[in-house]
Coordinates of C-alpha atoms in Angstrom, one line a residue:
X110 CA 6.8 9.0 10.3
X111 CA 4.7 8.0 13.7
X112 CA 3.4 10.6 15.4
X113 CA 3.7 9.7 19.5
X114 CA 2.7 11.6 22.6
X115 CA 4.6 10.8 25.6
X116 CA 4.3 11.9 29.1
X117 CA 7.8 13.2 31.0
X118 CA 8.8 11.9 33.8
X119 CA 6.8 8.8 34.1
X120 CA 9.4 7.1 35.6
X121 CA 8.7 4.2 33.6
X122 CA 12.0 2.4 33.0
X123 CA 13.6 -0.3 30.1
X124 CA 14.7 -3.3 31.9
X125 CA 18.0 -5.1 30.2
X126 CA 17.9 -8.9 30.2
X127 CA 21.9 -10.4 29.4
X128 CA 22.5 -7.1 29.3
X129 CA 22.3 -7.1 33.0
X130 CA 25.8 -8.1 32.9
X131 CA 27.1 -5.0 32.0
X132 CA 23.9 -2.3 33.0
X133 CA 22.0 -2.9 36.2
X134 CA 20.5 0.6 36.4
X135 CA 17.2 0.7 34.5
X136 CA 17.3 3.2 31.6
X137 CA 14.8 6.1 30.8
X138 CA 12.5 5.6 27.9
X139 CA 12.2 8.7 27.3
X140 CA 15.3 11.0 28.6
X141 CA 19.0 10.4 26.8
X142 CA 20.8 8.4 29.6
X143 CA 23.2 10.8 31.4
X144 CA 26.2 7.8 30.8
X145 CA 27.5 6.0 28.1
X146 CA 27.0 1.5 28.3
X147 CA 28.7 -1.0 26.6
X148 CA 27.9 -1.5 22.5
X149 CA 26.9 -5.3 23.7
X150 CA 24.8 -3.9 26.5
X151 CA 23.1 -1.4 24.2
X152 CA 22.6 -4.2 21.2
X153 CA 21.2 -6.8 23.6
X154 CA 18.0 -4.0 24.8
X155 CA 17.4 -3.2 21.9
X156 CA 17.4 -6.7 20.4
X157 CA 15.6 -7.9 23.4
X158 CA 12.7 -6.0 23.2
X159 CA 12.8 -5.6 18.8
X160 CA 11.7 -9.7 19.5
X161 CA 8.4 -8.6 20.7
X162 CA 7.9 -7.4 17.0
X163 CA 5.5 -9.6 14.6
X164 CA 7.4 -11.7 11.9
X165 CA 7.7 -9.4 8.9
X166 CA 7.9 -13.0 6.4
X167 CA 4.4 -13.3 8.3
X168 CA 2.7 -10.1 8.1
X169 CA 0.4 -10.7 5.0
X170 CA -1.1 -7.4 5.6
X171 CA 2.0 -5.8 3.5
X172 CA 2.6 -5.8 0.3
X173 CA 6.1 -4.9 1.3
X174 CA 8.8 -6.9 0.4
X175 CA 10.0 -8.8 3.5
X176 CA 13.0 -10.9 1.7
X177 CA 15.7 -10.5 -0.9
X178 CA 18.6 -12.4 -2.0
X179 CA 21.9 -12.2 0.3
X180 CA 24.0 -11.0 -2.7
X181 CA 21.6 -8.2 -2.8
X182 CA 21.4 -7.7 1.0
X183 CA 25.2 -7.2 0.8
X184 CA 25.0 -4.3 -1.8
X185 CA 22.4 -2.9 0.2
X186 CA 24.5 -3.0 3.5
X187 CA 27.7 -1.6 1.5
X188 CA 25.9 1.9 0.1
X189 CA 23.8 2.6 3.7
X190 CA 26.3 5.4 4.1
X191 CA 25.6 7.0 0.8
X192 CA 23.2 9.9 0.9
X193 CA 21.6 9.9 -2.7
X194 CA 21.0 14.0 -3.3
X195 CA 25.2 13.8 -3.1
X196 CA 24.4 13.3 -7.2
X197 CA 28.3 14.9 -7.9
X198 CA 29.6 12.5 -4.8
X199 CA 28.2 9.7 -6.4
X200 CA 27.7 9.7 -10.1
X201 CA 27.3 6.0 -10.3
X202 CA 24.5 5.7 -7.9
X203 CA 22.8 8.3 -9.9
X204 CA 23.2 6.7 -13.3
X205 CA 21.8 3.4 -11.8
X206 CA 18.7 5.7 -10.9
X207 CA 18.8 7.3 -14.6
X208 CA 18.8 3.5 -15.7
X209 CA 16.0 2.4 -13.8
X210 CA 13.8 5.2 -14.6
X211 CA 14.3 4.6 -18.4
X212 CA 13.6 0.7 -17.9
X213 CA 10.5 1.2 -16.0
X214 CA 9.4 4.0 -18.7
X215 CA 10.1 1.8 -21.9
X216 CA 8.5 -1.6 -19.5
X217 CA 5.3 0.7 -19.2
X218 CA 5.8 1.4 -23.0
X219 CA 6.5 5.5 -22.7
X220 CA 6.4 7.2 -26.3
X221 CA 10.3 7.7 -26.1
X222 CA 13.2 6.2 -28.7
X223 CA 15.6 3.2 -27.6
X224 CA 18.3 6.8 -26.9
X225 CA 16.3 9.1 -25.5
X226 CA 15.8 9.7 -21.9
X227 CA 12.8 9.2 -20.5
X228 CA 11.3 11.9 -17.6
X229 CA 10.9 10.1 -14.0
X230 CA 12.4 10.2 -10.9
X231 CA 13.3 7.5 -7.9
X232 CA 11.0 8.3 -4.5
X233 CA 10.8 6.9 -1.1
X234 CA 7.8 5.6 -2.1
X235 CA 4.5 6.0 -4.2
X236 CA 3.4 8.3 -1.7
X237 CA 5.9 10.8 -2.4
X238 CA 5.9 10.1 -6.5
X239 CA 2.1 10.3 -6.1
X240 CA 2.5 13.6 -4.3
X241 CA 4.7 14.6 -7.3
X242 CA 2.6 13.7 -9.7
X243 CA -0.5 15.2 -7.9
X244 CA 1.7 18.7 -8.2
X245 CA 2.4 18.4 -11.7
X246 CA -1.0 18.2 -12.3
X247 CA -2.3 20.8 -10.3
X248 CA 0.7 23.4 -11.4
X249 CA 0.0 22.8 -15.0
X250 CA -3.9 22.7 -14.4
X251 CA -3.0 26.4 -13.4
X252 CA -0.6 27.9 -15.6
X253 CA -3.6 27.0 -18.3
X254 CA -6.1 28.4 -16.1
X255 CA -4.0 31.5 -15.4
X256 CA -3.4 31.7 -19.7
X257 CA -7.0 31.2 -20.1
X258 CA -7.8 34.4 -17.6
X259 CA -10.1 31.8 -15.3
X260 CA -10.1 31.0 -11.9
X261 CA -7.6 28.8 -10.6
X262 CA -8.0 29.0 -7.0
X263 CA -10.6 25.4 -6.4
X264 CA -8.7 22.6 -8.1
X265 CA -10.0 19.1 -7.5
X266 CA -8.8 15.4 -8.4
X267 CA -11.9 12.5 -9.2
X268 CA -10.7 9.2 -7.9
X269 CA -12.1 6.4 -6.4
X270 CA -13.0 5.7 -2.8
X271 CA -10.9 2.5 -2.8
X272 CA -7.7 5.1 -3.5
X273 CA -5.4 4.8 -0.5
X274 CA -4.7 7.1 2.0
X275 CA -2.1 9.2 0.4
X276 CA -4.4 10.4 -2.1
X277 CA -6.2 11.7 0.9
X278 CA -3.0 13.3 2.1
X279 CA -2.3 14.9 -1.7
X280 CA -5.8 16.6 -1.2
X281 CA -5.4 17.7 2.4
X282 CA -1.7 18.8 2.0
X283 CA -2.1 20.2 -0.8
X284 CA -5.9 22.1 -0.8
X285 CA -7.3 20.2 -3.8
X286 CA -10.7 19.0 -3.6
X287 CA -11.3 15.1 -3.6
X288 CA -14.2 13.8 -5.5
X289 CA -14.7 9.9 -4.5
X290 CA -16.5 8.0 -6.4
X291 CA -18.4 5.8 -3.8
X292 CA -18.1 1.9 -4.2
X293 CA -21.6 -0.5 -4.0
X294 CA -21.3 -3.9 -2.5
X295 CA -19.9 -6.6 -5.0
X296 CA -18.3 -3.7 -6.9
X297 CA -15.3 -2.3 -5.0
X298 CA -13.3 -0.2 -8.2
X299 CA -14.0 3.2 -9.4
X300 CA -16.9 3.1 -11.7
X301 CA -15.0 4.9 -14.8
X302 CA -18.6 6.4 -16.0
X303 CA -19.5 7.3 -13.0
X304 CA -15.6 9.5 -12.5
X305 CA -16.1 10.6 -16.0
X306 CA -19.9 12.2 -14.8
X307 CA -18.0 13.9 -11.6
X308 CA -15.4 15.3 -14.6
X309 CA -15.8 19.2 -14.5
X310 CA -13.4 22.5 -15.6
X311 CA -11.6 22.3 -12.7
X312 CA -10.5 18.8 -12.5
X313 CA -7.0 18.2 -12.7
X314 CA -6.9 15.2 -12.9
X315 CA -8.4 11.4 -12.9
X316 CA -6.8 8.8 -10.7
X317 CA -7.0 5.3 -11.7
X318 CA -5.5 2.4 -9.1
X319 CA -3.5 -0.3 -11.3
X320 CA -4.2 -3.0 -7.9
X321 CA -6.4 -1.6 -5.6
X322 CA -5.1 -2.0 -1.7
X323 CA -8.7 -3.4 -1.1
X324 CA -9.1 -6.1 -3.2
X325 CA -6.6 -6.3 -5.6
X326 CA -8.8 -5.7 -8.5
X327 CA -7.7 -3.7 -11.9
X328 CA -9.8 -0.9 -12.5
X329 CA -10.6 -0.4 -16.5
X330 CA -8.2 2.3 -17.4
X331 CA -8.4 1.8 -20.9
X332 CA -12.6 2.7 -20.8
X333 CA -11.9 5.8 -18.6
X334 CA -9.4 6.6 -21.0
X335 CA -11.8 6.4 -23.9
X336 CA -15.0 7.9 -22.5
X337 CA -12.6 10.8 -20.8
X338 CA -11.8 11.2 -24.4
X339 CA -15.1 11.6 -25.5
X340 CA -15.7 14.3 -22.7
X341 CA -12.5 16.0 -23.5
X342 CA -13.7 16.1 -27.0
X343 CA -17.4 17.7 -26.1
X344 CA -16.0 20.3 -23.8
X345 CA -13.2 21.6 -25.2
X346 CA -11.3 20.6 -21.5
X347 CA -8.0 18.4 -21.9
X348 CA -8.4 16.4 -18.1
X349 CA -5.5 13.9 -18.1
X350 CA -4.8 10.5 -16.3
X351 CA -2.8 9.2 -13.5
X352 CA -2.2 5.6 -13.1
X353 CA -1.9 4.4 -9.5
X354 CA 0.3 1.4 -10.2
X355 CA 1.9 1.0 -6.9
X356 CA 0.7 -2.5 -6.6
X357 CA 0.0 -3.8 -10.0
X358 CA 3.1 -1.7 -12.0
X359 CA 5.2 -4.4 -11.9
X360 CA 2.5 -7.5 -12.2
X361 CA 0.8 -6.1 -15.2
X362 CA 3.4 -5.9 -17.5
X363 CA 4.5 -9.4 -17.0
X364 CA 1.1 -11.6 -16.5
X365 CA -1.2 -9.1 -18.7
X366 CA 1.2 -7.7 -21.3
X367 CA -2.5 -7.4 -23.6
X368 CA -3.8 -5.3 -21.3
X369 CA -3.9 -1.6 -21.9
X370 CA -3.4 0.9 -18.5
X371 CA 0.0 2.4 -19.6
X372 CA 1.1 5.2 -21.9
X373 CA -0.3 3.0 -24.7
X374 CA -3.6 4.9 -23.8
X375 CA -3.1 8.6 -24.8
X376 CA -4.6 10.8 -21.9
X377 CA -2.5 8.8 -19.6
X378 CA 0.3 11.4 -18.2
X379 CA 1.7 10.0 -15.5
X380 CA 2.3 6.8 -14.0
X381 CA 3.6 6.0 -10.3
X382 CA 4.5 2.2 -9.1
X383 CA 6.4 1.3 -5.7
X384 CA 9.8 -0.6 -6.4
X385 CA 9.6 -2.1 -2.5
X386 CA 6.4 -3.8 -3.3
X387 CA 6.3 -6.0 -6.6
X388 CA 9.4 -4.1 -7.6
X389 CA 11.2 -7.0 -4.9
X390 CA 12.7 -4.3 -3.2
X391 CA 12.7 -3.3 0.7
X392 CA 10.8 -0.6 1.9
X393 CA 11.2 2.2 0.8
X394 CA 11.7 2.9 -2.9
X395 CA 8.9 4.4 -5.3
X396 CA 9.2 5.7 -8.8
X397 CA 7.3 8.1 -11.2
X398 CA 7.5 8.7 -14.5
X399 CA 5.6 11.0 -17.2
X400 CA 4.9 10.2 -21.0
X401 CA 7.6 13.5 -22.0
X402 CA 9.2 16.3 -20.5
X403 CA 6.3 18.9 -21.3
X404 CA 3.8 17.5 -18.8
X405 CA 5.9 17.6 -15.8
X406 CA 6.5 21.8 -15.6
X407 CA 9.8 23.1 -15.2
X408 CA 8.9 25.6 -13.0
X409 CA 9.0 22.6 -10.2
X410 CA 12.8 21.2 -10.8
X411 CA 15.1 23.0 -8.7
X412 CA 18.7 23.3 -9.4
X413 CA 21.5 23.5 -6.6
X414 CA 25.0 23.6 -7.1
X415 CA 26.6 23.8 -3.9
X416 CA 26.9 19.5 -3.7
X417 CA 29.9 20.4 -6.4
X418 CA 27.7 20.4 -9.4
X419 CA 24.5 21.6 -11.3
X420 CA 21.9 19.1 -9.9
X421 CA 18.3 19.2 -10.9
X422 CA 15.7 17.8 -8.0
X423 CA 12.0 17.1 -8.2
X424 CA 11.6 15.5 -4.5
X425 CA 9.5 16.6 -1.1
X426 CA 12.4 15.5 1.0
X427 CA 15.8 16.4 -0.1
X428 CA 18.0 13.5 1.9
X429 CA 17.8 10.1 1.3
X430 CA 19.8 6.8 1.0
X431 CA 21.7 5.3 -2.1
X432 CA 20.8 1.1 -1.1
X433 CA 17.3 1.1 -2.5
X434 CA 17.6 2.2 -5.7
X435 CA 20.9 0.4 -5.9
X436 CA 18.7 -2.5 -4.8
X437 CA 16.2 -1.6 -7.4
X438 CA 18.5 -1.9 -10.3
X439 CA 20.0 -5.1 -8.9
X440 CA 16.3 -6.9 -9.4
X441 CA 16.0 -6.0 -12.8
X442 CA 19.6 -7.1 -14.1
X443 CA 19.5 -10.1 -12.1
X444 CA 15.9 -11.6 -12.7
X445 CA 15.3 -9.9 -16.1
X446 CA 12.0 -9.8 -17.9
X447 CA 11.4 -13.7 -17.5
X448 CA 13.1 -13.6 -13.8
X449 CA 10.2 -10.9 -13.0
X450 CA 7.3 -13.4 -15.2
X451 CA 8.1 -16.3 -13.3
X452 CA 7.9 -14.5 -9.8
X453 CA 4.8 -13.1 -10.7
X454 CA 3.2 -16.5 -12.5
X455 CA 4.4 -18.5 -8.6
X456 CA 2.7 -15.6 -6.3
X457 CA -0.8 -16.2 -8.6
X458 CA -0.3 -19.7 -8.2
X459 CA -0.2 -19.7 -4.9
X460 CA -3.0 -17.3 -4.8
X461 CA -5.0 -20.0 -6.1
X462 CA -3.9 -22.5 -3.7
X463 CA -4.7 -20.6 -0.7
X464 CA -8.0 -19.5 -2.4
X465 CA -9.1 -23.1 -3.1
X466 CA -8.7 -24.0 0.8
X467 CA -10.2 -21.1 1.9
X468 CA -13.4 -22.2 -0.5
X469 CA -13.1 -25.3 0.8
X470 CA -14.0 -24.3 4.4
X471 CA -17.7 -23.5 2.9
X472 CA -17.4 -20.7 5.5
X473 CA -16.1 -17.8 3.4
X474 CA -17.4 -16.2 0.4
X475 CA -14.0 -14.6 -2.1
X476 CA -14.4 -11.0 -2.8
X477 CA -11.2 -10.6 -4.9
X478 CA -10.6 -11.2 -8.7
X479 CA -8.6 -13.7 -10.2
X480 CA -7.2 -11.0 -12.1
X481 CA -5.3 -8.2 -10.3
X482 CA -2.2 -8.3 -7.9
X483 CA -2.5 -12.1 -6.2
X484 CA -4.0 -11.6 -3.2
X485 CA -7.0 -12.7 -1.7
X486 CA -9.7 -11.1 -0.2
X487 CA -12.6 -13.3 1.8
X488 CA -15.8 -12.3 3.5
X489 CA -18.2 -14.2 6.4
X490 CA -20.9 -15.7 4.5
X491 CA -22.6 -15.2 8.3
X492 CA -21.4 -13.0 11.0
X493 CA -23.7 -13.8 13.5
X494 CA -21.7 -16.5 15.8
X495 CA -18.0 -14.4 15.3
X496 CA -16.6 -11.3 12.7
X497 CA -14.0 -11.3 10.8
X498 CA -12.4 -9.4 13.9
X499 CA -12.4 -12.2 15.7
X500 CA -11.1 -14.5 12.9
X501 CA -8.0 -11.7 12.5
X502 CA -7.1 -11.6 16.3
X503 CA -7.3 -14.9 16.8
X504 CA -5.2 -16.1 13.7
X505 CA -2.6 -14.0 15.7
X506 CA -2.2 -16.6 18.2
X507 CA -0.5 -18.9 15.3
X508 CA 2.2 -15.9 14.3
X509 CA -0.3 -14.8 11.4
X510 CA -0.9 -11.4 10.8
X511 CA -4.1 -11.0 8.7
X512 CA -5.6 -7.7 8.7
X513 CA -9.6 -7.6 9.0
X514 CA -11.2 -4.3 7.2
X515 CA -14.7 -2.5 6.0
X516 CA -14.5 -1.2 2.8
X517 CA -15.5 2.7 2.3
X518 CA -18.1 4.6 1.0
X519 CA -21.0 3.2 0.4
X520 CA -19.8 -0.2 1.1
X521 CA -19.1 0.1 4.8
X522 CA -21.3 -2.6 6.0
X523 CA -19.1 -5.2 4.1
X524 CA -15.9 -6.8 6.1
X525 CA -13.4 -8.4 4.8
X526 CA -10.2 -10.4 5.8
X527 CA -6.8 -10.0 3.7
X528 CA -3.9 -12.6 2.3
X529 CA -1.2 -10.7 0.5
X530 CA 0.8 -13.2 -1.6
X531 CA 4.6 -12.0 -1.6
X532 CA 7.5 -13.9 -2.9
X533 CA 8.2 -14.9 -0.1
X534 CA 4.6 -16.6 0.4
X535 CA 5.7 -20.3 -0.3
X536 CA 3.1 -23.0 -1.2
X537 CA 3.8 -25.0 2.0
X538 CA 2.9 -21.3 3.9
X539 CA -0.4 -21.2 1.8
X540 CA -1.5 -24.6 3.3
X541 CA 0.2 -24.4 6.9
X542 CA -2.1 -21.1 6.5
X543 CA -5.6 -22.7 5.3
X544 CA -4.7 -25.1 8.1
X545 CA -4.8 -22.9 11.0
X546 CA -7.6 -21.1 9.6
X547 CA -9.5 -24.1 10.1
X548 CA -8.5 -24.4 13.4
X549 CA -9.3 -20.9 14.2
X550 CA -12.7 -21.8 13.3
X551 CA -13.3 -25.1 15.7
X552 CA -12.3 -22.3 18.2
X553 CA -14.7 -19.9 17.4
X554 CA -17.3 -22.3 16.6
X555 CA -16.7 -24.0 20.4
X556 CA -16.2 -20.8 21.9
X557 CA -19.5 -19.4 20.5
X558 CA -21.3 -23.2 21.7
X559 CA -19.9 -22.9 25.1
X560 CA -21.5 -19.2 25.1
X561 CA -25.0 -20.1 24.4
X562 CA -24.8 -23.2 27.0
X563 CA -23.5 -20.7 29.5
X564 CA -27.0 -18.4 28.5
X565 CA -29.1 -21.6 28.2
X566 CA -28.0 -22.5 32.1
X567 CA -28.3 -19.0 33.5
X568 CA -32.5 -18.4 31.6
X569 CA -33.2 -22.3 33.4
X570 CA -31.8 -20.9 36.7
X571 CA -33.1 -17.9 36.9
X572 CA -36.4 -18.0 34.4
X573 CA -37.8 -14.9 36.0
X574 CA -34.6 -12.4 35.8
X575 CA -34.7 -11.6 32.7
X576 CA -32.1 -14.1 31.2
X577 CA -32.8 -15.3 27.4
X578 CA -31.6 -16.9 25.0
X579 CA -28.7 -15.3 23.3
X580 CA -30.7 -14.8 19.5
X581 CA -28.5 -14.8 16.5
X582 CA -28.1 -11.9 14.9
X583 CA -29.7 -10.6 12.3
X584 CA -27.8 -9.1 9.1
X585 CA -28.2 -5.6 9.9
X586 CA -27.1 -6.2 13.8
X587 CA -24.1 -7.9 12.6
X588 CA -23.2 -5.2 10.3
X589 CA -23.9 -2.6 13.0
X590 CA -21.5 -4.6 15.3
X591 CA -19.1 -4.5 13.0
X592 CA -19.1 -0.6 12.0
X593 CA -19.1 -0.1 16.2
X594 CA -15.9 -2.0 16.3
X595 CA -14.3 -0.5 13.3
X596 CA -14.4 3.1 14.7
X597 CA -13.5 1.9 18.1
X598 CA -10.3 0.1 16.3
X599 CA -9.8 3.5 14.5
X600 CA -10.1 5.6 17.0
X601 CA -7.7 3.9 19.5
X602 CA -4.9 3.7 16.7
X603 CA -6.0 6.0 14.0
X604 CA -4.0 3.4 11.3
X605 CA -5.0 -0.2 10.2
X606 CA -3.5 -2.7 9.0
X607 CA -4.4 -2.1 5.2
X608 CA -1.1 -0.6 3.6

């Protein structure tokens, strides 16, 4: 949901284009028109001005899927008019749902039998199943407290300060304390010692990112898993897991199958992953699921009957439509296990191409792992001529959108530039993309040269007003620079382009 402010009455007008063949009045922007206009006429506006948007298959900020295959795209279209709570309406839709929970459950190896049903439900996204989870936690944290005669009244949830801003939400939303773990520069994961230390009575939980949105990067579940054991075992205290998979949920499984993060580790309870990011789905599907029924507590599954049935719901929102999930299901019939492997193996390939030319401009130093969700994240080795702002905005001029960041707590004086690599991020895209980066560099380099000729001129003209020299600047300027234009970038638009 955006949040706008408008002013009424502005008298500011939308302006048609063709559709000046039908409309000549300008239309409010932000009054209903008092009369109806043409479908062409209305089409042609909108389309007109929707061409001003960026190029989703472009946007490597996203880790959103931007493309899927027309057979799919046709499902999707045919079940836009199906509103999923209908469960009685549409008892197919919901057994595809049922499927897909079970298949992602058994793929992150849930403790459940080839017939029983595993415990999970579809979302509009890992916000929302993180916001689920995040309640399960905190409702079952209490009915122990409660048995226990203790307070229960100052929850709070140990994460990293890598976790994305939903976590933050969860907390706010929700009045549960956030404990961050704070990051150091060349180490940008929760440190799982260091969450296990911030570990007390009333923690309900610890939150490890499968893919962090920052770099990519794993954190080591299976160590925070063993040392939370260790604590759990000393204190009497029984503080779960939650896997933030949203990213890496459906990369793990299928380039890392060794690698322990799922319910193979036993304090793991809960496990959320986004089906419109590596899932190959469009935005906006998300799915949770819990190792058995008893740690997601009854007490938060409503039941309604008046859709023509007994339907149990676990969801913040109650309407929502049919073609993701749909969508969902279609991916993991049509590409299969191997489908999925070979996506996944392509995207890290590619990761390596672009990361190869990126080396090769000896101009950038790579922050991310080779391990993790294929992205790759890229840092200045020197910031004094231009910032990795500059390198972002200008990329734009070539269709490119590459979002430029500083990382959090206490790593705020590093900066970093972002490639997601999708499916749809082709080889030939990697290169055209190392290419223009090169260019965007002779341009920086010349602009930055024409600069200090222009300073040169103006101190040999006038050698007694005070013009010098422009000096380059040291680290610690640079860094200052760079935190001055982050909070003027965050204070204009209060969102970035990290997602």
């Amino acid at each position: 949901m955006a949040v706008t402010t408008t002013k009424l009455d502005t008298g500011e007008s939308l302006h048609s284009t063709f559709a000046s063949r039908y409309v000549r009045a300008s239309l409010p922007r932000f009054r209903i028109p008092e009369q109806s206009i043409p479908k062409d006429a209305a089409y042609q506006i909108i389309n007109d001005e929707l061409m001003l948007d960026g190029n989703p298959r472009l946007n490597l900020a996203s880790f959103v899927t931007t493309w899927m295959e027309p057979e799919c795209d046709r499902l999707i279209m045919a079940a836009v008019n199906k509103n999923y709570v209908d469960m009685d309406e549409y008892p197919v839709t919901t057994e595809l749902q049922n499927r897909c929970v079970n298949m992602i459950a058994h793929l992150f190896n849930a403790p459940i039998g080839e017939d029983e049903t595993a415990v999970g439900v579809g979302t509009v996204g890992s916000s929302e199943a993180i916001m689920l989870a995040g309640l399960a936690f905190k409702r079952k944290w209490q009915n122990k407290r409660k048995a226990e005669e203790k307070p229960y009244d100052k929850p709070n949830i140990v994460t990293g300060a890598n976790v994305q801003v939903c976590w933050e939400k969860f907390a706010r939303y929700f009045e549960v304390e956030l404990k961050e773990v704070k990051l150091k520069e060349g180490y940008y994961v929760m440190d799982p010692a260091k969450a296990v230390e911030m570990v007390d009575e009333n923690t309900i939980c610890v939150a490890a990112i499968l893919g962090s949105t920052l770099t990519g990067e794993f954190e080591d579940v299976k160590l925070l898993n063993d040392l939370l054991t260790e604590k759990n075992q000393e204190t009497g205290w029984d503080t779960p897991i939650h896997v933030d998979a949203a990213s890496g949920g459906f990369i793990a499984p299928f380039l890392y199958p060794e690698l322990e993060w799922d319910f193979r580790l036993p304090q793991v309870k809960s496990i959320n992953v986004s089906g419109h990011k590596y899932g190959l789905v469009y935005a906006g599907v998300g799915w949770v699921v819990w190792r058995n029924k008893e740690d997601l507590p009854e007490e938060l599954i409503f039941h309604i009957n008046y859709l023509g049935a007994d339907q149990p719901t676990f969801t913040l929102n109650f309407s929502k439509g049919s073609s993701q999930i749909i969508a969902q299901y279609y991916q993991f019939i049509r590409l299969g296990f191997e489908g999925f492997r070979n996506i996944m193996e392509n995207c890290m390939e590619n990761a390596k191409v672009l990361k190869a030319g990126i080396e090769g401009t000896e101009t950038f130093d790579i922050v991310s792992k080779d391990v993790g969700v294929p992205l790759v994240a890229f840092s200045l080795k020197d910031s004094g001529k231009y910032t990795v702002f500059d390198v972002s905005e200008t990329l734009r001029r070539f269709g490119w959108i590459v979002p430029a960041y500083t990382m959090p707590a206490d790593a705020e004086h590093v900066a970093v530039l972002r490639v997601v690599i999708r499916e749809d991020f082709s080889r030939s895209l990697a290169e055209r993309l190392v290419t223009d980066i090169k260019k965007v560099l002779t341009d920086l380099e010349n602009r930055w040269t024409k600069a200090t000729m222009i300073t040169h001129v103006k101190a040999e003209e006038n050698p007694d007003g005070g013009g010098a020299v422009v000096p380059k600047k040291s680290v610690k300027q640079t860094y200052e620079e760079i935190a001055r234009y982050w909070k003027r970038l965050v204070d204009r638009k209060k969102t970035s382009g990290v997602c």
